[in-house]
Amino acid sequence: MLTPQNLVAPQSKANALSVYRELLRNTLPVLSTNMIGLVVGLLELKIAGTLGSNTLAAIATAFVWVSMVQSFSLAAYCIGSTRATAIRKGTAALSSVLLSALVGGVAIGMSFSVLIVILCRPLLLTAGLQGSTLEEGVQFLILTAASFPPLFVLGGVQGFLRGVGLPNPASFIVNGSLVLGLALAVIFAHPALLGLGYQGLAAATVVSCWIGALVALIYLRWDRAVALHLSWNIWNRFDRSIFADILRISYPAALVWIIVAVTALCSQHLLAAFGLSYLGGFGLVMRLETVVGVVASAFSAGLIYAATELVRANRTAEIVSIKRSQQQLLSMIIMPFVIVCLAFPTWWPRLFTDDLDLVQAAARNGQYFVGGLLFMGLTQVASSGLIALGYPLRMVGVIVTKNLVLTLPLMYGVEYLRLQPLPDALFVAQVLGAPLAWLLAEYLLRTTIALYQESTGRKD
């Protein structure tokens, strides 16, 4: 376990290596789960590419909103459930934590389902989809919305199991659901098999999520240590204060993903003016950000754990050193990825489609976009330290500054002034805010450490 005793000691190389090992030990399990989810998502996009460029553009555009809900449920809601469980571990309130996470998760999932069904058409119209491509995107979102309640059940169960010290079953259940979804997507959607097209992709997501949620509940009931004992009067065990505690931790991360989705929607609206190929190409380019975000979130989780230990040990000044270690490890992963994307700009889009116009549009956007990927990852890690210090809204402030204060005004300014060459000027505006956001996150982390020390009267 990563403890205050084996955290950073800069003067000792042995201790420095120990820190790296401990950070990796707490980072790699989360990274493995995230990477499986990422690979599954990319392969499903590859399947969409076999259905034609229009279907690929529809699903790549619509999936921004599915990705937002998946991130909220399997990441933000899971983190909230983990914390609510961990602080009540060994108490009689543990069963109430589980039931509150499950009932509350279903309620949130149903709310998102209703919202997506109502808003999917205006959202995709705003993004620039038209005609048959619009209809495919709308139907895909409507069908996929049925997967949102079980997704939040999976997030709640995963958080509960991690909170009671059983991370392996949690990862097994979620990973199994993701892999099942991929297998069903191949069977349902691939033209050589059932050939249900985009409807098959949506059905695969729904069926796999419901099966995963059912397996999770059966496991809880079967395992004596965490047996699920539900009374007929279910609301007697639902605790609103516990549910509020879960939301208090998870909603800042949810706000971040909503801001990211809104930013993507505005970017789609601007790029749609250049044709369907640029709109679909942007959907592919967003997968590059997903790759970096998935990797960075695992290193962020490791930092949150280590920083929490340091806060408890009254050694908050050392959070900066731990943060730097995580950023160095992350950079070793991101930089080779960036170099490959720059050296072979058309190679990665060809993984998803053979449509030449779509490949060229994605490569043209990607050659600028990859320049901001490292800064995006570094910003995410630095911002996670704010969560451990108890200032999650400052993390939201970093994303608001990057996306709503810098990126979108720059893009709309370029479009209004018609700066040439277009659309390259838009692509540059997309990433100009990334290094500035990183500098802001670093500054906020250091000032927040000082503020925490001052407010608690603790000096390292």
Coordinates of C-alpha atoms in Angstrom, one line a residue:
M1 CA 0.0 0.0 0.0
L2 CA 1.1 3.5 -0.7
T3 CA 1.7 5.0 2.7
P4 CA 3.2 8.3 3.9
Q5 CA 6.3 6.5 5.0
N6 CA 7.3 5.5 1.5
L7 CA 6.3 8.6 -0.4
V8 CA 8.7 10.9 -2.1
A9 CA 12.2 11.6 -0.7
P10 CA 13.9 13.6 -3.5
Q11 CA 17.4 13.1 -2.1
S12 CA 17.2 9.3 -2.3
K13 CA 17.2 7.5 -5.6
A14 CA 16.0 4.3 -3.9
N15 CA 13.0 6.1 -2.4
A16 CA 12.3 7.8 -5.8
L17 CA 12.2 4.4 -7.5
S18 CA 9.9 3.1 -4.7
V19 CA 7.6 6.0 -5.3
Y20 CA 7.4 5.2 -9.0
R21 CA 6.7 1.5 -8.2
E22 CA 3.9 2.4 -5.7
L23 CA 2.3 4.9 -8.0
L24 CA 2.3 2.4 -10.8
R25 CA 0.8 -0.2 -8.5
N26 CA -2.1 2.1 -7.8
T27 CA -2.4 3.4 -11.4
L28 CA -2.1 0.3 -13.5
P29 CA -5.3 -1.5 -12.4
V30 CA -7.4 1.5 -13.2
L31 CA -5.4 2.0 -16.5
S32 CA -6.1 -1.6 -17.5
T33 CA -9.8 -1.3 -17.1
N34 CA -9.8 2.1 -18.9
M35 CA -7.8 0.7 -21.7
I36 CA -10.1 -2.2 -22.3
G37 CA -13.0 0.2 -22.5
L38 CA -11.1 2.4 -24.9
V39 CA -10.1 -0.5 -27.2
V40 CA -13.7 -1.8 -27.2
G41 CA -15.0 1.7 -28.2
L42 CA -12.4 2.0 -31.0
L43 CA -13.2 -1.4 -32.4
E44 CA -16.9 -0.6 -32.3
L45 CA -16.1 2.5 -34.3
K46 CA -14.2 0.3 -36.7
I47 CA -17.3 -1.8 -37.1
A48 CA -19.3 1.4 -37.8
G49 CA -16.8 2.2 -40.6
T50 CA -17.7 -1.1 -42.4
L51 CA -21.3 0.2 -42.6
G52 CA -20.4 3.2 -44.7
S53 CA -19.0 6.7 -44.3
N54 CA -22.4 8.2 -43.6
T55 CA -23.1 5.8 -40.8
L56 CA -19.6 6.3 -39.4
A57 CA -20.2 10.1 -39.4
A58 CA -23.6 9.7 -37.7
I59 CA -22.3 7.4 -34.9
A60 CA -19.0 9.3 -34.4
T61 CA -21.1 12.5 -33.9
A62 CA -23.8 11.0 -31.7
F63 CA -21.3 9.0 -29.6
V64 CA -20.1 12.2 -27.9
W65 CA -23.3 12.1 -25.8
V66 CA -23.1 8.4 -25.1
S67 CA -19.5 8.9 -24.0
M68 CA -20.5 11.6 -21.6
V69 CA -23.0 9.4 -19.9
Q70 CA -20.6 6.5 -19.8
S71 CA -17.9 8.7 -18.2
F72 CA -20.3 10.0 -15.6
S73 CA -21.5 6.5 -14.6
L74 CA -18.4 4.4 -14.8
A75 CA -16.0 7.1 -13.6
A76 CA -17.6 10.0 -11.7
Y77 CA -20.4 8.1 -10.1
C78 CA -18.1 5.2 -9.4
I79 CA -15.7 7.5 -7.5
G80 CA -18.5 9.0 -5.5
S81 CA -19.7 5.5 -4.5
T82 CA -16.2 4.4 -3.6
R83 CA -15.7 7.3 -1.2
A84 CA -19.1 6.9 0.3
T85 CA -18.4 3.2 0.9
A86 CA -14.9 3.6 2.2
I87 CA -15.8 6.1 4.9
R88 CA -18.6 3.8 6.2
K89 CA -16.7 0.5 5.9
G90 CA -17.3 -1.7 8.8
T91 CA -20.4 0.1 9.9
A92 CA -24.1 -0.9 9.9
A93 CA -24.7 1.7 7.2
L94 CA -22.9 -0.3 4.5
S95 CA -26.0 -1.9 3.2
S96 CA -27.6 1.5 3.0
V97 CA -24.7 2.8 1.0
L98 CA -25.1 0.0 -1.6
L99 CA -28.8 0.4 -1.9
S100 CA -28.6 4.2 -2.1
A101 CA -26.0 3.9 -4.8
L102 CA -28.2 1.4 -6.8
V103 CA -31.5 3.2 -6.4
G104 CA -30.0 6.6 -7.0
G105 CA -28.0 5.4 -10.0
V106 CA -31.1 3.9 -11.6
A107 CA -32.9 7.3 -11.1
I108 CA -30.1 9.2 -12.6
G109 CA -29.8 6.8 -15.5
M110 CA -33.5 7.0 -16.3
S111 CA -33.3 10.8 -16.2
F112 CA -30.4 10.8 -18.7
S113 CA -32.4 8.4 -20.9
V114 CA -35.4 10.7 -21.0
L115 CA -33.3 13.8 -21.7
I116 CA -31.4 12.1 -24.6
V117 CA -34.6 10.8 -26.2
I118 CA -36.1 14.3 -26.0
L119 CA -33.0 16.3 -27.0
C120 CA -31.2 14.0 -29.5
R121 CA -32.7 15.4 -32.6
P122 CA -32.0 19.1 -31.8
L123 CA -28.5 18.2 -30.6
L124 CA -27.6 16.4 -33.8
L125 CA -29.2 19.1 -35.9
T126 CA -27.0 21.6 -34.2
A127 CA -24.0 19.4 -34.8
G128 CA -24.7 19.6 -38.5
L129 CA -26.2 16.2 -39.3
Q130 CA -28.8 16.1 -42.1
G131 CA -31.0 13.7 -44.0
S132 CA -30.4 10.0 -43.6
T133 CA -27.3 10.6 -41.6
L134 CA -29.3 12.6 -39.1
E135 CA -32.0 9.9 -38.8
E136 CA -29.3 7.2 -38.2
G137 CA -27.7 9.3 -35.4
V138 CA -31.1 10.0 -33.8
Q139 CA -32.2 6.4 -33.8
F140 CA -28.8 5.3 -32.5
L141 CA -29.1 7.6 -29.5
I142 CA -32.7 6.7 -28.8
L143 CA -31.9 3.0 -28.8
T144 CA -28.7 3.4 -26.8
A145 CA -30.5 5.5 -24.1
A146 CA -31.9 2.2 -22.8
S147 CA -28.4 1.3 -21.6
F148 CA -28.1 4.3 -19.2
P149 CA -29.8 2.9 -16.1
P150 CA -27.8 -0.3 -16.0
L151 CA -24.6 1.7 -16.7
F152 CA -25.2 3.6 -13.4
V153 CA -25.9 0.3 -11.6
L154 CA -22.5 -0.9 -12.9
G155 CA -20.9 2.3 -11.7
G156 CA -22.5 2.1 -8.3
V157 CA -21.5 -1.6 -7.8
Q158 CA -18.0 -1.0 -9.1
G159 CA -17.6 1.9 -6.6
F160 CA -19.0 -0.2 -3.7
L161 CA -16.7 -3.1 -4.4
R162 CA -13.7 -0.9 -4.6
G163 CA -14.7 0.8 -1.4
V164 CA -14.9 -2.4 0.5
G165 CA -11.5 -3.5 -0.8
L166 CA -12.6 -5.8 -3.7
P167 CA -11.3 -4.1 -6.8
N168 CA -10.7 -7.3 -8.8
P169 CA -14.3 -8.4 -9.0
A170 CA -15.3 -4.9 -9.8
S171 CA -12.9 -4.7 -12.8
F172 CA -13.9 -8.2 -13.9
I173 CA -17.6 -7.4 -14.0
V174 CA -17.2 -4.1 -15.9
N175 CA -14.5 -5.5 -18.3
G176 CA -16.7 -8.5 -19.0
S177 CA -19.6 -6.3 -19.9
L178 CA -17.4 -4.2 -22.2
V179 CA -16.0 -7.3 -24.0
L180 CA -19.4 -8.8 -24.3
G181 CA -20.6 -5.6 -25.9
L182 CA -17.9 -5.8 -28.5
A183 CA -18.7 -9.4 -29.3
L184 CA -22.4 -8.7 -29.7
A185 CA -21.6 -5.6 -31.8
V186 CA -19.7 -7.8 -34.3
I187 CA -22.6 -10.4 -34.3
F188 CA -25.4 -7.9 -34.5
A189 CA -24.0 -5.2 -36.8
H190 CA -21.4 -6.7 -39.1
P191 CA -22.7 -7.0 -42.7
A192 CA -21.3 -10.6 -42.9
L193 CA -23.4 -11.7 -39.8
L194 CA -26.8 -10.4 -38.7
G195 CA -26.2 -7.2 -40.5
L196 CA -28.4 -5.0 -38.3
G197 CA -26.2 -1.9 -38.9
Y198 CA -26.3 1.0 -36.5
Q199 CA -29.3 -0.6 -34.8
G200 CA -27.2 -3.7 -34.1
L201 CA -24.4 -1.5 -32.5
A202 CA -27.0 0.2 -30.2
A203 CA -28.6 -3.2 -29.3
A204 CA -25.2 -4.7 -28.4
T205 CA -24.5 -1.8 -26.0
V206 CA -28.0 -2.2 -24.4
V207 CA -27.9 -5.9 -24.0
S208 CA -24.3 -6.0 -22.6
C209 CA -25.0 -3.3 -20.1
W210 CA -28.2 -5.0 -18.8
I211 CA -26.4 -8.4 -18.6
G212 CA -23.4 -6.8 -16.8
A213 CA -25.8 -5.1 -14.3
L214 CA -27.6 -8.4 -13.6
V215 CA -24.3 -10.3 -13.1
A216 CA -23.1 -7.5 -10.7
L217 CA -26.3 -7.9 -8.6
I218 CA -26.0 -11.7 -8.6
Y219 CA -22.4 -11.4 -7.4
L220 CA -23.4 -9.1 -4.6
R221 CA -26.2 -11.5 -3.5
W222 CA -23.9 -14.5 -3.8
D223 CA -20.8 -13.2 -2.0
R224 CA -21.5 -13.4 1.7
A225 CA -19.1 -10.5 2.5
V226 CA -21.2 -8.1 0.5
A227 CA -24.5 -9.9 0.3
L228 CA -27.3 -7.8 -1.0
H229 CA -30.3 -8.1 1.4
L230 CA -33.2 -6.1 0.1
S231 CA -36.4 -5.7 2.1
W232 CA -39.8 -5.3 0.5
N233 CA -39.9 -1.7 1.8
I234 CA -36.9 -0.6 -0.2
W235 CA -37.1 3.0 0.8
N236 CA -36.4 2.2 4.4
R237 CA -32.8 1.6 3.5
F238 CA -32.4 4.3 0.9
D239 CA -30.5 7.1 2.6
R240 CA -30.8 10.5 1.0
S241 CA -27.8 11.8 2.9
I242 CA -25.6 9.0 1.5
F243 CA -26.9 9.6 -2.0
A244 CA -26.2 13.3 -1.6
D245 CA -22.6 12.4 -0.4
I246 CA -22.1 10.4 -3.6
L247 CA -23.3 13.2 -5.8
R248 CA -21.2 15.8 -3.9
I249 CA -18.1 14.0 -5.0
S250 CA -19.3 12.9 -8.5
Y251 CA -21.0 16.1 -9.8
P252 CA -17.8 18.2 -10.4
A253 CA -16.5 15.4 -12.7
A254 CA -19.9 15.2 -14.4
L255 CA -19.8 19.0 -15.0
V256 CA -16.5 18.5 -16.7
W257 CA -17.9 16.0 -19.1
I258 CA -20.9 18.1 -19.8
I259 CA -18.6 21.1 -20.7
V260 CA -16.5 18.8 -22.9
A261 CA -19.7 17.6 -24.7
V262 CA -21.0 21.1 -25.2
T263 CA -17.6 22.1 -26.6
A264 CA -17.7 19.2 -29.0
L265 CA -21.2 20.1 -30.1
C266 CA -20.1 23.7 -30.9
S267 CA -17.0 22.4 -32.7
Q268 CA -19.2 20.0 -34.8
H269 CA -21.5 22.9 -35.7
L270 CA -18.6 25.0 -37.0
L271 CA -17.0 22.2 -38.9
A272 CA -20.2 21.0 -40.5
A273 CA -20.0 24.0 -42.8
F274 CA -17.1 22.3 -44.5
G275 CA -19.0 19.1 -45.3
L276 CA -19.8 15.8 -43.8
S277 CA -16.3 14.5 -44.2
Y278 CA -15.0 17.2 -41.8
L279 CA -17.8 16.5 -39.4
G280 CA -17.0 12.8 -39.4
G281 CA -13.3 13.5 -39.3
F282 CA -13.8 15.5 -36.1
G283 CA -15.5 12.5 -34.6
L284 CA -12.5 10.4 -35.3
V285 CA -10.1 13.1 -34.0
M286 CA -12.1 13.2 -30.7
R287 CA -11.0 9.6 -30.2
L288 CA -7.4 10.8 -29.9
E289 CA -8.5 13.0 -27.0
T290 CA -10.3 9.9 -25.6
V291 CA -7.1 7.9 -25.8
V292 CA -5.1 10.5 -23.8
G293 CA -8.0 11.1 -21.4
V294 CA -8.4 7.5 -20.6
V295 CA -4.7 7.1 -19.8
A296 CA -4.5 10.4 -17.9
S297 CA -7.5 9.5 -15.8
A298 CA -5.7 6.4 -14.5
F299 CA -2.6 8.5 -13.5
S300 CA -5.0 11.0 -12.0
A301 CA -6.6 8.2 -9.8
G302 CA -3.1 7.3 -8.6
L303 CA -2.3 10.9 -7.7
I304 CA -5.6 11.3 -5.8
Y305 CA -4.8 8.2 -3.7
A306 CA -1.3 9.4 -3.0
A307 CA -2.3 13.0 -2.3
T308 CA -5.0 11.8 0.1
E309 CA -2.4 9.9 2.1
L310 CA -0.2 13.0 2.2
V311 CA -3.1 15.2 3.3
R312 CA -3.8 12.8 6.2
A313 CA -0.1 12.8 7.1
N314 CA 0.1 16.6 7.1
R315 CA 2.6 16.6 4.2
T316 CA 0.7 18.5 1.6
A317 CA 3.7 20.2 0.2
E318 CA 4.9 16.9 -1.2
I319 CA 1.8 16.6 -3.5
V320 CA 3.7 18.6 -6.1
S321 CA 6.5 16.1 -6.2
I322 CA 4.1 13.2 -6.5
K323 CA 2.2 15.0 -9.2
R324 CA 5.4 15.6 -11.1
S325 CA 6.2 11.9 -10.9
Q326 CA 2.8 11.0 -12.4
Q327 CA 3.2 13.5 -15.1
Q328 CA 6.6 12.1 -16.1
L329 CA 5.2 8.6 -16.3
L330 CA 2.3 9.9 -18.3
S331 CA 4.5 11.8 -20.7
M332 CA 6.5 8.6 -21.4
I333 CA 3.3 7.1 -22.8
I334 CA 1.8 10.1 -24.6
M335 CA 4.8 11.4 -26.4
P336 CA 5.4 8.2 -28.5
F337 CA 1.7 8.2 -29.4
V338 CA 1.9 11.9 -30.5
I339 CA 5.0 11.2 -32.6
V340 CA 3.4 8.3 -34.4
C341 CA 0.3 10.4 -35.2
L342 CA 2.4 13.2 -36.5
A343 CA 4.7 10.9 -38.5
F344 CA 1.8 8.9 -40.1
P345 CA -1.1 11.4 -40.2
T346 CA -3.3 9.2 -42.5
W347 CA -2.5 5.9 -40.9
W348 CA -4.8 6.1 -37.8
P349 CA -7.9 7.3 -39.7
R350 CA -7.6 4.4 -42.1
L351 CA -8.1 2.1 -39.1
F352 CA -11.7 3.2 -39.1
T353 CA -12.6 4.0 -42.7
D354 CA -11.5 3.7 -46.3
D355 CA -13.3 6.8 -47.4
L356 CA -10.5 9.0 -48.8
D357 CA -12.3 12.3 -48.1
L358 CA -12.9 11.3 -44.5
V359 CA -9.4 10.1 -44.0
Q360 CA -7.9 13.4 -45.4
A361 CA -10.2 15.5 -43.2
A362 CA -9.4 13.6 -40.1
A363 CA -5.6 13.7 -40.9
R364 CA -5.8 17.5 -41.6
N365 CA -7.5 18.1 -38.2
G366 CA -5.4 15.6 -36.4
Q367 CA -2.0 17.1 -37.3
Y368 CA -2.9 20.2 -35.3
F369 CA -4.9 18.5 -32.6
V370 CA -2.2 16.1 -31.5
G371 CA 0.0 19.2 -30.6
G372 CA -2.3 19.8 -27.6
L373 CA -2.6 16.2 -26.4
L374 CA 0.3 16.2 -23.9
F375 CA -0.9 19.5 -22.3
M376 CA -4.4 18.0 -22.0
G377 CA -3.0 15.0 -20.1
L378 CA -0.8 17.1 -17.9
T379 CA -3.7 19.4 -17.1
Q380 CA -5.9 16.4 -16.1
V381 CA -3.3 15.1 -13.7
A382 CA -2.5 18.4 -12.1
S383 CA -6.3 19.2 -11.7
S384 CA -6.8 15.9 -9.9
G385 CA -4.7 17.1 -7.0
L386 CA -7.4 19.7 -6.3
I387 CA -9.9 16.9 -5.7
A388 CA -7.7 15.4 -3.0
L389 CA -7.4 18.7 -1.3
G390 CA -11.1 19.1 -1.2
Y391 CA -11.5 21.8 -3.9
P392 CA -13.1 19.9 -6.8
L393 CA -14.8 23.0 -8.2
R394 CA -11.4 24.5 -8.9
M395 CA -10.8 21.6 -11.2
V396 CA -14.1 22.5 -13.0
G397 CA -12.8 26.1 -13.2
V398 CA -9.8 24.9 -15.2
I399 CA -12.0 23.1 -17.7
V400 CA -14.3 26.1 -17.9
T401 CA -11.4 28.4 -18.6
K402 CA -9.9 26.1 -21.3
N403 CA -13.1 25.2 -23.2
L404 CA -15.6 28.1 -22.6
V405 CA -13.2 31.0 -22.1
L406 CA -10.4 30.1 -24.5
T407 CA -11.2 27.4 -27.0
L408 CA -14.8 28.3 -28.1
P409 CA -14.3 32.1 -28.2
L410 CA -11.1 31.5 -30.3
M411 CA -12.9 29.2 -32.7
Y412 CA -15.9 31.4 -33.1
G413 CA -13.6 34.4 -33.5
V414 CA -11.7 32.7 -36.3
E415 CA -15.0 31.8 -38.0
Y416 CA -16.4 35.3 -37.6
L417 CA -13.2 37.0 -39.0
R418 CA -12.8 34.3 -41.7
L419 CA -9.1 33.9 -40.9
Q420 CA -7.3 32.0 -43.6
P421 CA -6.6 29.3 -44.3
L422 CA -9.9 27.7 -43.2
P423 CA -10.5 25.2 -41.8
D424 CA -6.9 25.0 -40.6
A425 CA -7.2 28.2 -38.5
L426 CA -10.1 26.5 -36.7
F427 CA -8.0 23.5 -36.0
V428 CA -5.3 25.7 -34.5
A429 CA -7.8 27.5 -32.3
Q430 CA -9.0 24.1 -31.0
V431 CA -5.7 23.5 -29.2
L432 CA -4.4 27.0 -28.3
G433 CA -6.1 26.9 -24.9
A434 CA -4.4 23.6 -23.9
P435 CA -1.0 24.9 -22.8
L436 CA -2.6 27.9 -21.0
A437 CA -5.0 25.5 -19.2
W438 CA -2.0 23.4 -18.0
L439 CA -0.3 26.5 -16.6
L440 CA -3.5 27.5 -14.8
A441 CA -3.9 24.0 -13.3
E442 CA -0.3 24.1 -12.0
Y443 CA -0.8 27.5 -10.5
L444 CA -4.1 26.6 -8.9
L445 CA -2.6 23.4 -7.4
R446 CA 0.3 25.3 -5.7
T447 CA -1.9 28.1 -4.5
T448 CA -4.6 25.6 -3.2
I449 CA -1.9 23.7 -1.2
A450 CA -1.0 27.0 0.4
L451 CA -4.6 27.9 1.0
Y452 CA -5.2 24.4 2.6
Q453 CA -2.2 24.8 4.9
E454 CA -3.4 28.3 5.9
S455 CA -7.1 27.2 6.5
T456 CA -6.2 24.1 8.5
G457 CA -3.3 25.7 10.4
R458 CA -1.0 22.9 9.2
K459 CA 2.5 23.7 8.0
D460 CA 4.6 20.9 6.5

